[in-house]
Tab-separated table of C-alpha atoms in Angstrom:
chain	number	residue	atom	x	y	z
A	294	MET	CA	21.193	-25.662	-0.476
A	295	VAL	CA	20.081	-24.041	-3.613
A	296	LYS	CA	22.036	-20.610	-4.270
A	297	VAL	CA	19.665	-17.639	-4.239
A	298	PRO	CA	19.663	-15.949	-6.472
A	299	ASN	CA	20.610	-18.425	-9.186
A	300	ILE	CA	20.176	-17.213	-12.760
A	301	VAL	CA	20.475	-19.992	-15.369
A	302	THR	CA	19.103	-18.179	-18.358
A	303	LYS	CA	18.823	-14.495	-19.481
A	304	ILE	CA	15.731	-12.726	-18.079
A	305	PRO	CA	13.163	-13.285	-19.621
A	306	GLY	CA	14.101	-16.882	-20.319
A	307	PRO	CA	12.556	-18.669	-23.352
A	308	LYS	CA	9.726	-20.154	-21.457
A	309	SER	CA	8.826	-16.912	-19.632
A	310	GLN	CA	9.036	-14.993	-22.894
A	311	GLU	CA	6.525	-17.439	-24.531
A	312	LEU	CA	4.129	-17.033	-21.701
A	313	ILE	CA	4.515	-13.264	-21.940
A	314	ASN	CA	3.777	-13.497	-25.678
A	315	GLN	CA	0.631	-15.253	-24.877
A	316	ARG	CA	-0.249	-12.789	-22.337
A	317	ASN	CA	0.314	-9.922	-24.911
A	318	GLU	CA	-2.099	-11.772	-27.295
A	319	TYR	CA	-4.868	-12.554	-24.825
A	320	VAL	CA	-4.683	-10.036	-22.002
A	321	PRO	CA	-5.562	-6.485	-22.352
A	322	ALA	CA	-2.583	-4.129	-22.205
A	323	GLY	CA	-4.326	-2.192	-19.516
A	324	VAL	CA	-3.160	-5.097	-17.375
A	325	TYR	CA	0.296	-3.772	-17.086
A	326	LEU	CA	3.370	-5.967	-16.468
A	327	VAL	CA	6.431	-4.502	-14.521
A	328	GLN	CA	8.803	-7.342	-14.444
A	329	PRO	CA	9.275	-9.656	-17.547
A	330	VAL	CA	9.239	-12.772	-15.268
A	331	THR	CA	6.658	-15.753	-15.380
A	332	ILE	CA	6.739	-17.198	-11.857
A	333	ALA	CA	6.126	-21.034	-11.281
A	334	LYS	CA	6.435	-21.233	-7.625
A	335	SER	CA	7.684	-19.466	-4.505
A	336	HIS	CA	8.610	-19.775	-0.849
A	337	GLY	CA	9.574	-17.240	1.655
A	338	ALA	CA	11.316	-14.435	0.030
A	339	VAL	CA	12.315	-16.457	-3.113
A	340	VAL	CA	10.455	-16.801	-6.395
A	341	GLU	CA	11.259	-19.320	-9.066
A	342	ASP	CA	10.395	-18.717	-12.793
A	343	VAL	CA	9.360	-21.256	-15.494
A	344	ASP	CA	12.844	-21.422	-16.661
A	345	GLY	CA	14.341	-22.445	-13.374
A	346	ASN	CA	15.829	-19.001	-12.386
A	347	THR	CA	15.676	-18.440	-8.663
A	348	LEU	CA	14.954	-14.448	-7.679
A	349	LEU	CA	15.050	-12.538	-4.561
A	350	ASP	CA	11.659	-10.811	-4.157
A	351	PHE	CA	11.724	-7.186	-2.884
A	352	THR	CA	8.245	-6.495	-4.054
A	353	SER	CA	6.093	-9.072	-2.034
A	354	GLY	CA	3.400	-8.393	-4.851
A	355	ILE	CA	3.214	-4.945	-3.982
A	356	GLY	CA	3.305	-5.337	-0.040
A	357	VAL	CA	1.160	-8.321	0.049
A	358	THR	CA	3.152	-11.355	0.948
A	359	SER	CA	4.510	-9.846	4.029
A	360	LEU	CA	4.818	-13.171	5.881
A	361	GLY	CA	6.591	-14.739	2.875
A	362	HIS	CA	5.506	-16.682	0.069
A	363	CYS	CA	3.453	-20.048	0.507
A	364	THR	CA	4.246	-19.794	4.306
A	365	ASP	CA	3.614	-23.329	5.701
A	366	GLU	CA	1.222	-22.132	8.274
A	367	ILE	CA	-0.909	-20.050	5.797
A	368	VAL	CA	-0.761	-22.952	3.175
A	369	SER	CA	-2.074	-25.281	6.029
A	370	THR	CA	-4.916	-22.862	6.946
A	371	ILE	CA	-6.040	-22.425	3.484
A	372	SER	CA	-6.248	-26.232	2.929
A	373	ASP	CA	-8.107	-26.877	6.138
A	374	GLN	CA	-10.541	-24.240	5.771
A	375	ALA	CA	-11.162	-25.282	1.996
A	376	GLY	CA	-12.005	-28.792	3.357
A	377	LYS	CA	-14.782	-27.247	5.498
A	378	LEU	CA	-16.373	-24.286	3.772
A	379	ILE	CA	-15.358	-22.419	0.559
A	380	HIS	CA	-18.326	-20.215	-0.005
A	381	SER	CA	-21.801	-19.471	1.016
A	382	CYS	CA	-22.133	-15.772	0.686
A	383	ILE	CA	-22.175	-13.709	3.840
A	384	HIS	CA	-25.677	-12.444	2.861
A	385	VAL	CA	-27.181	-15.902	2.381
A	386	ALA	CA	-25.875	-17.478	5.593
A	387	ASN	CA	-23.676	-16.514	8.413
A	388	TYR	CA	-20.234	-18.286	9.076
A	389	LYS	CA	-17.544	-18.133	11.778
A	390	PRO	CA	-14.549	-16.986	10.007
A	391	TYR	CA	-16.213	-13.715	8.971
A	392	ILE	CA	-17.370	-12.900	12.502
A	393	ASP	CA	-14.210	-13.856	14.080
A	394	LEU	CA	-12.236	-11.673	11.796
A	395	ALA	CA	-14.654	-8.827	12.248
A	396	LYS	CA	-14.154	-8.891	15.885
A	397	LYS	CA	-10.480	-9.093	15.760
A	398	LEU	CA	-10.128	-6.391	13.413
A	399	CYS	CA	-12.224	-4.115	15.699
A	400	ASP	CA	-10.028	-5.016	18.451
A	401	ILE	CA	-6.510	-4.427	16.865
A	402	THR	CA	-7.203	-1.079	15.023
A	403	PRO	CA	-6.408	2.199	16.684
A	404	GLY	CA	-9.121	3.474	19.364
A	405	ASP	CA	-10.958	1.841	22.147
A	406	HIS	CA	-14.520	2.971	20.949
A	407	LYS	CA	-16.864	0.565	19.492
A	408	LYS	CA	-16.493	-0.345	15.987
A	409	ARG	CA	-17.907	-2.587	13.155
A	410	ALA	CA	-16.049	-4.180	10.261
A	411	LEU	CA	-16.977	-5.000	6.724
A	412	MET	CA	-15.108	-7.586	4.607
A	413	LEU	CA	-14.714	-7.188	0.719
A	414	ASN	CA	-12.149	-8.246	-2.005
A	415	SER	CA	-9.878	-5.396	-2.860
A	416	GLY	CA	-8.500	-2.165	-1.664
A	417	SER	CA	-10.487	-0.435	-4.359
A	418	GLU	CA	-13.817	-1.950	-2.884
A	419	ALA	CA	-12.815	-0.917	0.473
A	420	VAL	CA	-12.211	2.594	-0.507
A	421	GLU	CA	-15.511	2.497	-2.471
A	422	ASN	CA	-17.511	1.214	0.583
A	423	ALA	CA	-15.767	3.506	3.072
A	424	VAL	CA	-17.175	6.558	1.116
A	425	LYS	CA	-20.612	4.852	0.858
A	426	ILE	CA	-20.444	4.607	4.607
A	427	VAL	CA	-19.629	8.090	5.096
A	428	ARG	CA	-22.082	9.534	2.547
A	429	GLN	CA	-24.965	7.681	3.924
A	430	SER	CA	-24.351	8.154	7.650
A	431	THR	CA	-23.476	11.747	7.474
A	432	GLY	CA	-25.709	13.062	4.656
A	433	ARG	CA	-22.853	14.899	3.251
A	434	PRO	CA	-21.828	14.069	-0.393
A	435	ASN	CA	-18.440	15.680	-0.887
A	436	ILE	CA	-15.146	14.103	-0.330
A	437	VAL	CA	-11.508	15.700	-0.237
A	438	SER	CA	-8.606	13.670	-1.377
A	439	PHE	CA	-4.871	14.532	-1.925
A	440	GLU	CA	-2.745	15.026	-4.978
A	441	ASN	CA	-0.359	12.319	-6.012
A	442	SER	CA	-2.550	9.703	-4.174
A	443	PHE	CA	-3.652	6.382	-5.251
A	444	HIS	CA	-6.857	4.645	-4.029
A	445	GLY	CA	-7.673	2.218	-6.418
A	446	ARG	CA	-9.017	1.454	-9.944
A	447	THR	CA	-12.646	1.193	-9.681
A	448	TYR	CA	-14.607	4.408	-10.437
A	449	MET	CA	-14.826	6.172	-7.066
A	450	ALA	CA	-11.517	4.956	-6.078
A	451	MET	CA	-9.971	6.024	-9.407
A	452	THR	CA	-11.812	9.494	-9.026
A	453	LEU	CA	-10.236	9.902	-5.590
A	454	THR	CA	-6.718	9.023	-6.922
A	455	GLY	CA	-4.563	12.184	-7.362
A	456	LYS	CA	-2.448	11.093	-10.288
A	457	TRP	CA	-3.647	11.132	-13.854
A	458	ASP	CA	-1.190	8.988	-15.835
A	459	PRO	CA	-1.554	5.961	-15.985
A	460	TYR	CA	-4.765	5.731	-13.839
A	461	LYS	CA	-7.292	7.978	-15.272
A	462	VAL	CA	-6.199	8.553	-19.003
A	463	GLY	CA	-9.300	8.692	-21.245
A	464	LEU	CA	-11.607	7.401	-18.511
A	465	GLY	CA	-13.578	10.432	-17.632
A	466	PRO	CA	-16.127	11.903	-16.649
A	467	PHE	CA	-15.470	10.993	-13.066
A	468	VAL	CA	-17.661	10.736	-10.064
A	469	PRO	CA	-18.820	14.128	-8.782
A	470	GLY	CA	-18.246	15.624	-5.453
A	471	VAL	CA	-14.552	14.918	-5.296
A	472	TYR	CA	-11.895	17.801	-4.548
A	473	PHE	CA	-8.148	17.713	-4.350
A	474	THR	CA	-5.674	19.482	-2.314
A	475	PRO	CA	-1.835	19.242	-2.345
A	476	TYR	CA	-0.138	16.680	-0.062
A	477	PRO	CA	2.866	17.693	2.040
A	478	TYR	CA	5.546	16.062	0.006
A	479	SER	CA	8.250	17.712	1.807
A	480	PHE	CA	11.180	16.830	-0.794
A	481	ARG	CA	9.195	18.857	-3.353
A	482	CYS	CA	6.954	20.864	-0.940
A	483	PRO	CA	4.145	22.705	-3.173
A	484	TRP	CA	4.707	25.767	-0.806
A	485	GLY	CA	8.484	26.144	-1.535
A	486	THR	CA	9.779	25.451	1.863
A	487	ASP	CA	12.431	22.838	2.891
A	488	ASP	CA	11.258	22.611	6.303
A	489	LYS	CA	9.206	19.467	6.663
A	490	GLU	CA	6.999	20.838	9.637
A	491	GLU	CA	6.349	24.158	7.812
A	492	CYS	CA	5.388	22.057	4.923
A	493	GLY	CA	2.870	20.154	7.110
A	494	LYS	CA	1.363	23.205	8.333
A	495	ALA	CA	0.859	24.861	4.989
A	496	ALA	CA	-0.822	21.776	3.779
A	497	ILE	CA	-3.601	22.114	6.443
A	498	HIS	CA	-3.693	26.028	5.992
A	499	HIS	CA	-4.300	25.457	2.278
A	500	ILE	CA	-7.352	23.170	3.018
A	501	GLU	CA	-8.706	25.667	5.600
A	502	LYS	CA	-7.942	28.996	3.713
A	503	SER	CA	-8.016	27.923	0.099
A	504	LEU	CA	-10.028	24.819	-0.611
A	505	PHE	CA	-12.788	25.524	2.035
A	506	LYS	CA	-13.026	29.243	0.761
A	507	THR	CA	-13.014	28.754	-2.877
A	508	GLN	CA	-13.832	25.290	-3.880
A	509	VAL	CA	-16.126	23.439	-1.441
A	510	ASP	CA	-18.157	24.343	1.894
A	511	PRO	CA	-16.805	22.307	4.575
A	512	GLU	CA	-20.296	21.749	6.011
A	513	THR	CA	-20.881	19.648	2.686
A	514	VAL	CA	-17.720	17.461	3.315
A	515	GLY	CA	-18.381	14.119	4.545
A	516	ALA	CA	-14.643	12.955	4.684
A	517	ILE	CA	-11.061	13.722	3.954
A	518	ILE	CA	-9.295	10.560	2.481
A	519	VAL	CA	-5.544	9.944	2.895
A	520	GLU	CA	-2.905	7.190	2.440
A	521	THR	CA	-1.082	7.156	5.790
A	522	ILE	CA	1.991	6.960	3.530
A	523	GLN	CA	1.489	7.682	-0.104
A	524	GLY	CA	2.369	4.229	-1.890
A	525	GLU	CA	2.243	4.411	-5.598
A	526	GLY	CA	3.240	8.183	-4.963
A	527	GLY	CA	6.670	7.102	-3.860
A	528	PHE	CA	6.443	6.041	-0.356
A	529	ILE	CA	6.106	9.765	0.854
A	530	ASP	CA	5.611	10.003	4.573
A	531	PRO	CA	4.317	13.337	5.811
A	532	PRO	CA	5.703	15.503	8.457
A	533	ASN	CA	5.175	14.472	11.930
A	534	ASN	CA	2.775	17.358	12.695
A	535	PHE	CA	0.476	16.707	9.727
A	536	TYR	CA	-1.858	14.019	10.975
A	537	PRO	CA	-2.706	15.500	14.484
A	538	MET	CA	-3.441	18.925	12.542
A	539	LEU	CA	-5.400	17.120	10.001
A	540	LYS	CA	-7.449	15.429	12.650
A	541	GLU	CA	-7.870	18.651	14.392
A	542	LEU	CA	-9.238	20.334	11.144
A	543	CYS	CA	-11.567	17.327	10.620
A	544	ASP	CA	-13.109	17.587	14.178
A	545	LYS	CA	-13.433	21.279	13.856
A	546	HIS	CA	-15.741	20.886	10.852
A	547	ASP	CA	-17.391	17.480	11.879
A	548	ILE	CA	-15.644	15.750	8.853
A	549	LYS	CA	-14.776	12.263	9.110
A	550	LEU	CA	-11.101	11.127	8.564
A	551	ILE	CA	-10.569	8.043	6.369
A	552	VAL	CA	-7.219	6.519	6.397
A	553	ASP	CA	-6.279	4.329	3.646
A	554	GLU	CA	-4.013	1.658	5.038
A	555	VAL	CA	-4.183	-0.628	2.050
A	556	GLN	CA	-0.477	-0.733	1.561
A	557	THR	CA	0.907	0.135	4.947
A	558	GLY	CA	-1.342	-2.011	7.159
A	559	PHE	CA	-0.266	-5.157	8.904
A	560	GLY	CA	3.195	-4.467	10.198
A	561	ARG	CA	4.842	-2.907	7.032
A	562	THR	CA	5.847	0.156	8.735
A	563	GLY	CA	6.848	-1.218	12.095
A	564	LYS	CA	3.340	-0.845	13.606
A	565	MET	CA	0.168	-2.959	12.865
A	566	PHE	CA	-1.072	0.071	11.212
A	567	ALA	CA	0.957	3.156	9.973
A	568	ILE	CA	-1.428	5.687	11.682
A	569	GLU	CA	-0.224	4.416	15.120
A	570	HIS	CA	3.028	6.166	14.313
A	571	TYR	CA	1.089	9.606	14.620
A	572	ASP	CA	-0.849	8.938	17.761
A	573	ILE	CA	-4.332	9.698	16.111
A	574	VAL	CA	-7.523	7.628	15.841
A	575	PRO	CA	-9.252	7.891	12.551
A	576	ASP	CA	-12.949	7.506	11.914
A	577	VAL	CA	-12.491	4.949	9.142
A	578	ILE	CA	-9.793	2.556	8.312
A	579	THR	CA	-9.573	0.818	4.846
A	580	MET	CA	-7.120	-2.157	4.622
A	581	ALA	CA	-6.346	-5.077	2.077
A	582	LYS	CA	-2.984	-6.344	0.646
A	583	ALA	CA	-1.243	-8.032	3.455
A	584	ILE	CA	-4.437	-8.830	5.545
A	585	ALA	CA	-4.533	-12.448	3.993
A	586	ASN	CA	-1.079	-12.701	2.510
A	587	GLY	CA	-2.029	-13.048	-1.012
A	588	LEU	CA	-5.686	-14.132	-0.902
A	589	PRO	CA	-8.264	-11.545	-2.149
A	590	LEU	CA	-9.489	-9.879	0.968
A	591	SER	CA	-10.128	-6.226	2.171
A	592	ALA	CA	-12.026	-4.465	4.987
A	593	VAL	CA	-13.348	-1.485	6.308
A	594	VAL	CA	-13.388	-0.736	10.128
A	595	ALA	CA	-15.418	2.350	11.366
A	596	SER	CA	-16.986	3.526	14.405
A	597	GLU	CA	-20.212	2.188	15.445
A	598	GLU	CA	-21.573	5.777	14.878
A	599	LEU	CA	-20.910	5.579	11.213
A	600	MET	CA	-21.564	2.009	10.619
A	601	GLY	CA	-24.390	1.023	13.074
A	602	ASP	CA	-27.485	2.232	11.092
A	603	ILE	CA	-26.127	1.826	7.364
A	604	TYR	CA	-29.135	0.716	5.329
A	605	PRO	CA	-29.432	-3.094	4.962
A	606	GLY	CA	-28.280	-4.479	1.656
A	607	SER	CA	-26.270	-1.118	0.646
A	608	LEU	CA	-22.812	-3.036	1.633
A	609	GLY	CA	-21.302	-6.059	0.865
A	610	GLY	CA	-20.954	-8.445	-2.021
A	611	THR	CA	-21.103	-12.048	-3.292
A	612	TYR	CA	-17.503	-12.952	-2.323
A	613	GLY	CA	-16.634	-10.299	-0.029
A	614	GLY	CA	-15.275	-12.071	3.179
A	615	ASN	CA	-14.831	-15.388	1.649
A	616	PRO	CA	-14.447	-18.119	4.380
A	617	ILE	CA	-10.875	-19.160	3.275
A	618	ALA	CA	-9.759	-15.485	3.093
A	619	CYS	CA	-11.085	-14.728	6.412
A	620	ALA	CA	-9.669	-17.717	8.042
A	621	THR	CA	-6.204	-16.965	6.322
A	622	ALA	CA	-6.279	-13.276	7.753
A	623	LEU	CA	-7.075	-14.654	11.110
A	624	LYS	CA	-3.844	-16.706	10.648
A	625	VAL	CA	-1.911	-13.899	9.496
A	626	ILE	CA	-2.806	-11.880	12.509
A	627	GLU	CA	-2.103	-14.631	14.765
A	628	ILE	CA	1.386	-15.001	13.475
A	629	MET	CA	2.064	-11.324	13.404
A	630	GLU	CA	1.140	-11.123	17.011
A	631	ARG	CA	2.759	-14.327	18.221
A	632	GLU	CA	6.104	-13.679	16.257
A	633	LYS	CA	6.027	-9.823	16.931
A	634	ILE	CA	6.386	-9.121	13.302
A	635	PRO	CA	5.761	-5.376	13.686
A	636	GLU	CA	8.493	-5.060	16.199
A	637	LYS	CA	10.672	-7.080	13.928
A	638	ALA	CA	9.833	-5.052	11.048
A	639	GLU	CA	10.785	-1.962	12.912
A	640	LYS	CA	14.283	-3.214	13.521
A	641	MET	CA	14.651	-4.153	9.887
A	642	GLY	CA	13.719	-0.621	8.916
A	643	LYS	CA	16.214	0.941	11.178
A	644	LYS	CA	18.883	-1.511	9.448
A	645	LEU	CA	17.631	-0.754	5.973
A	646	ARG	CA	17.508	3.149	6.592
A	647	LYS	CA	20.996	3.228	7.705
A	648	GLN	CA	22.212	1.362	4.635
A	649	LEU	CA	20.197	3.554	2.343
A	650	ASN	CA	21.389	6.779	4.048
A	651	GLU	CA	24.951	5.617	3.337
A	652	LEU	CA	24.099	4.829	-0.173
A	653	GLN	CA	22.628	8.448	-0.518
A	654	GLU	CA	25.973	9.891	0.856
A	655	LYS	CA	27.997	7.930	-1.908
A	656	TYR	CA	25.713	8.597	-4.728
A	657	PRO	CA	24.279	12.037	-5.037
A	658	LYS	CA	21.697	10.865	-7.601
A	659	ILE	CA	19.822	9.509	-4.667
A	660	GLY	CA	17.967	12.761	-3.756
A	661	GLU	CA	16.112	11.448	-0.799
A	662	VAL	CA	15.610	8.344	1.294
A	663	ARG	CA	12.167	8.099	3.067
A	664	GLY	CA	9.502	5.974	4.587
A	665	LEU	CA	8.555	4.314	7.700
A	666	GLY	CA	9.909	1.125	9.055
A	667	PRO	CA	11.151	-1.119	6.285
A	668	MET	CA	8.773	0.474	3.903
A	669	LEU	CA	11.448	2.616	2.406
A	670	ALA	CA	12.188	4.331	-0.955
A	671	MET	CA	14.788	6.201	-2.763
A	672	GLU	CA	14.046	9.021	-4.915
A	673	PHE	CA	16.586	9.616	-8.083
A	674	VAL	CA	17.555	12.962	-9.112
A	675	LYS	CA	19.650	14.369	-12.233
A	676	ASP	CA	21.236	16.786	-9.755
A	677	PRO	CA	20.727	17.056	-5.973
A	678	GLU	CA	20.574	20.886	-6.158
A	679	THR	CA	17.744	21.186	-8.625
A	680	ARG	CA	16.176	17.958	-7.613
A	681	LYS	CA	15.063	17.373	-11.257
A	682	PRO	CA	13.438	13.804	-11.478
A	683	ASP	CA	15.518	11.032	-12.976
A	684	PRO	CA	13.302	8.273	-14.115
A	685	ASP	CA	15.865	7.026	-16.277
A	686	THR	CA	18.205	6.094	-13.585
A	687	SER	CA	15.380	4.401	-11.569
A	688	SER	CA	14.564	2.281	-14.516
A	689	ALA	CA	18.188	1.336	-15.277
A	690	VAL	CA	18.555	0.406	-11.653
A	691	MET	CA	15.511	-1.632	-11.412
A	692	LYS	CA	16.550	-3.637	-14.730
A	693	GLU	CA	19.925	-4.091	-13.230
A	694	CYS	CA	18.578	-5.608	-10.198
A	695	LEU	CA	16.459	-7.964	-12.128
A	696	LYS	CA	19.391	-9.121	-14.304
A	697	ASN	CA	21.173	-10.142	-11.168
A	698	GLY	CA	18.313	-11.625	-9.437
A	699	LEU	CA	16.466	-9.100	-7.559
A	700	MET	CA	12.905	-8.068	-8.171
A	701	THR	CA	12.150	-4.351	-7.343
A	702	LEU	CA	9.571	-1.783	-7.971
A	703	LYS	CA	9.295	1.849	-8.999
A	704	ALA	CA	6.889	4.415	-7.803
A	705	GLY	CA	6.314	8.221	-7.608
A	706	LEU	CA	4.710	11.027	-9.534
A	707	TYR	CA	7.706	10.899	-11.871
A	708	SER	CA	8.508	7.200	-11.689
A	709	ASN	CA	11.866	7.944	-10.356
A	710	ALA	CA	11.699	6.173	-6.943
A	711	ILE	CA	12.666	2.635	-6.238
A	712	ARG	CA	10.775	1.281	-3.275
A	713	LEU	CA	11.647	-1.538	-1.037
A	714	HIS	CA	8.841	-4.176	-0.089
A	715	PRO	CA	10.828	-7.221	1.275
A	716	PRO	CA	8.951	-9.802	3.047
A	717	LEU	CA	8.866	-8.932	6.768
A	718	THR	CA	10.206	-12.470	7.528
A	719	ILE	CA	12.938	-12.320	5.169
A	720	GLU	CA	16.182	-14.145	6.495
A	721	ASP	CA	19.151	-11.873	7.217
A	722	ASP	CA	21.429	-13.321	4.648
A	723	LEU	CA	18.869	-12.960	1.985
A	724	LEU	CA	18.122	-9.330	2.765
A	725	GLU	CA	21.867	-8.555	2.725
A	726	THR	CA	22.195	-10.225	-0.619
A	727	GLY	CA	19.317	-8.297	-1.828
A	728	MET	CA	20.872	-5.007	-0.689
A	729	ASP	CA	24.225	-5.902	-2.140
A	730	ILE	CA	22.764	-6.432	-5.518
A	731	LEU	CA	20.741	-3.031	-5.192
A	732	GLU	CA	24.065	-1.152	-4.332
A	733	ALA	CA	25.853	-2.831	-7.278
A	734	ALA	CA	22.911	-1.781	-9.589
A	735	ILE	CA	23.237	1.833	-8.223
A	736	LYS	CA	26.889	2.003	-8.479
A	737	LYS	CA	26.717	1.079	-12.109
A	738	HIS	CA	23.972	3.414	-13.061
A	739	ALA	CA	23.972	6.436	-10.663
């Protein structure tokens, strides 16, 4: 058996560096690169670069390959569907994988009300179309989003994103009709309390008593959009009281609640969808990333009330709901249900959180451990009392991990959090190896 990780050159190796040099010559800098690695092949939780280095992957391509890279059943499904139908366009002719997936998504998303599902290519497109659906069906033009959020890079999705750098620099003017409100980021609560529940209450109070009194008439607000857990924002899970109160607020003003599950969906938090942790039913759910384990696919699921009478031709796209991607998504869901992947993820999350909490006790620069299930992050601070962000330490830890064969990612408003995104099917020994590398990196730099 090949040792994992197995580092045979410095990283990046010469072949990787040559391809990175070519990338820098031919690809715009806006397509940023986090890890100086050029991957040649992958399987499970392991990737191999063009220089022959084998690395453990705790990124899953930003939470995409939740069932592991190049899983045999997934590869077989892709091959089988490619031999039958690659493309026809859902607007030109109907095909079974799209319809079967629509039915399945309506079945597995929260709520027993009648729903409809739309397939697209990316999380950004899902968000764009969720807003279109709400605006057209309600006649209300305005949308409320949260500070420190990320919803995508297309124009409406970017406008809804509550972080300026790097996503919005030099790209204005933005889409009108979008308003921002603070998120209950309890470690740095905007209202100055260390009580999580009080922070949750304050977030709702601010919308009702400030935003709706000074910025926008709630009668003109079509939807409030929120990531169930802020992803790029640093894996920030809100106080437990936040979502029930937010849904109550939305219902009071007949505002639709759009839950962005692009990064949290499909078992990542120990539930099929993260919003299930909070026992509410949103009006609209957007999803992407892990839905097809690496193929470009996203979806919007919404109530019949919202989707039933959308004007023909106003939704969709040439490639949205590609037959291969839809067939793959059906296989992903089948595997997740058959193998009880969300339940296994929940157990993994408890184990990882225990390990991270122990690290926090040993290393004061870990200011907070947070997240749901195995979707966890550590926020690094210069001092636990002042909580001043420490992006230098998070960068050093990430680089040290890569040097020793573990791929990780940073996140957060201040880029001072390390987030964990291991495949949900990772073997126990590889998970332990990765955590050992992570701890060694923290010990060295924190």
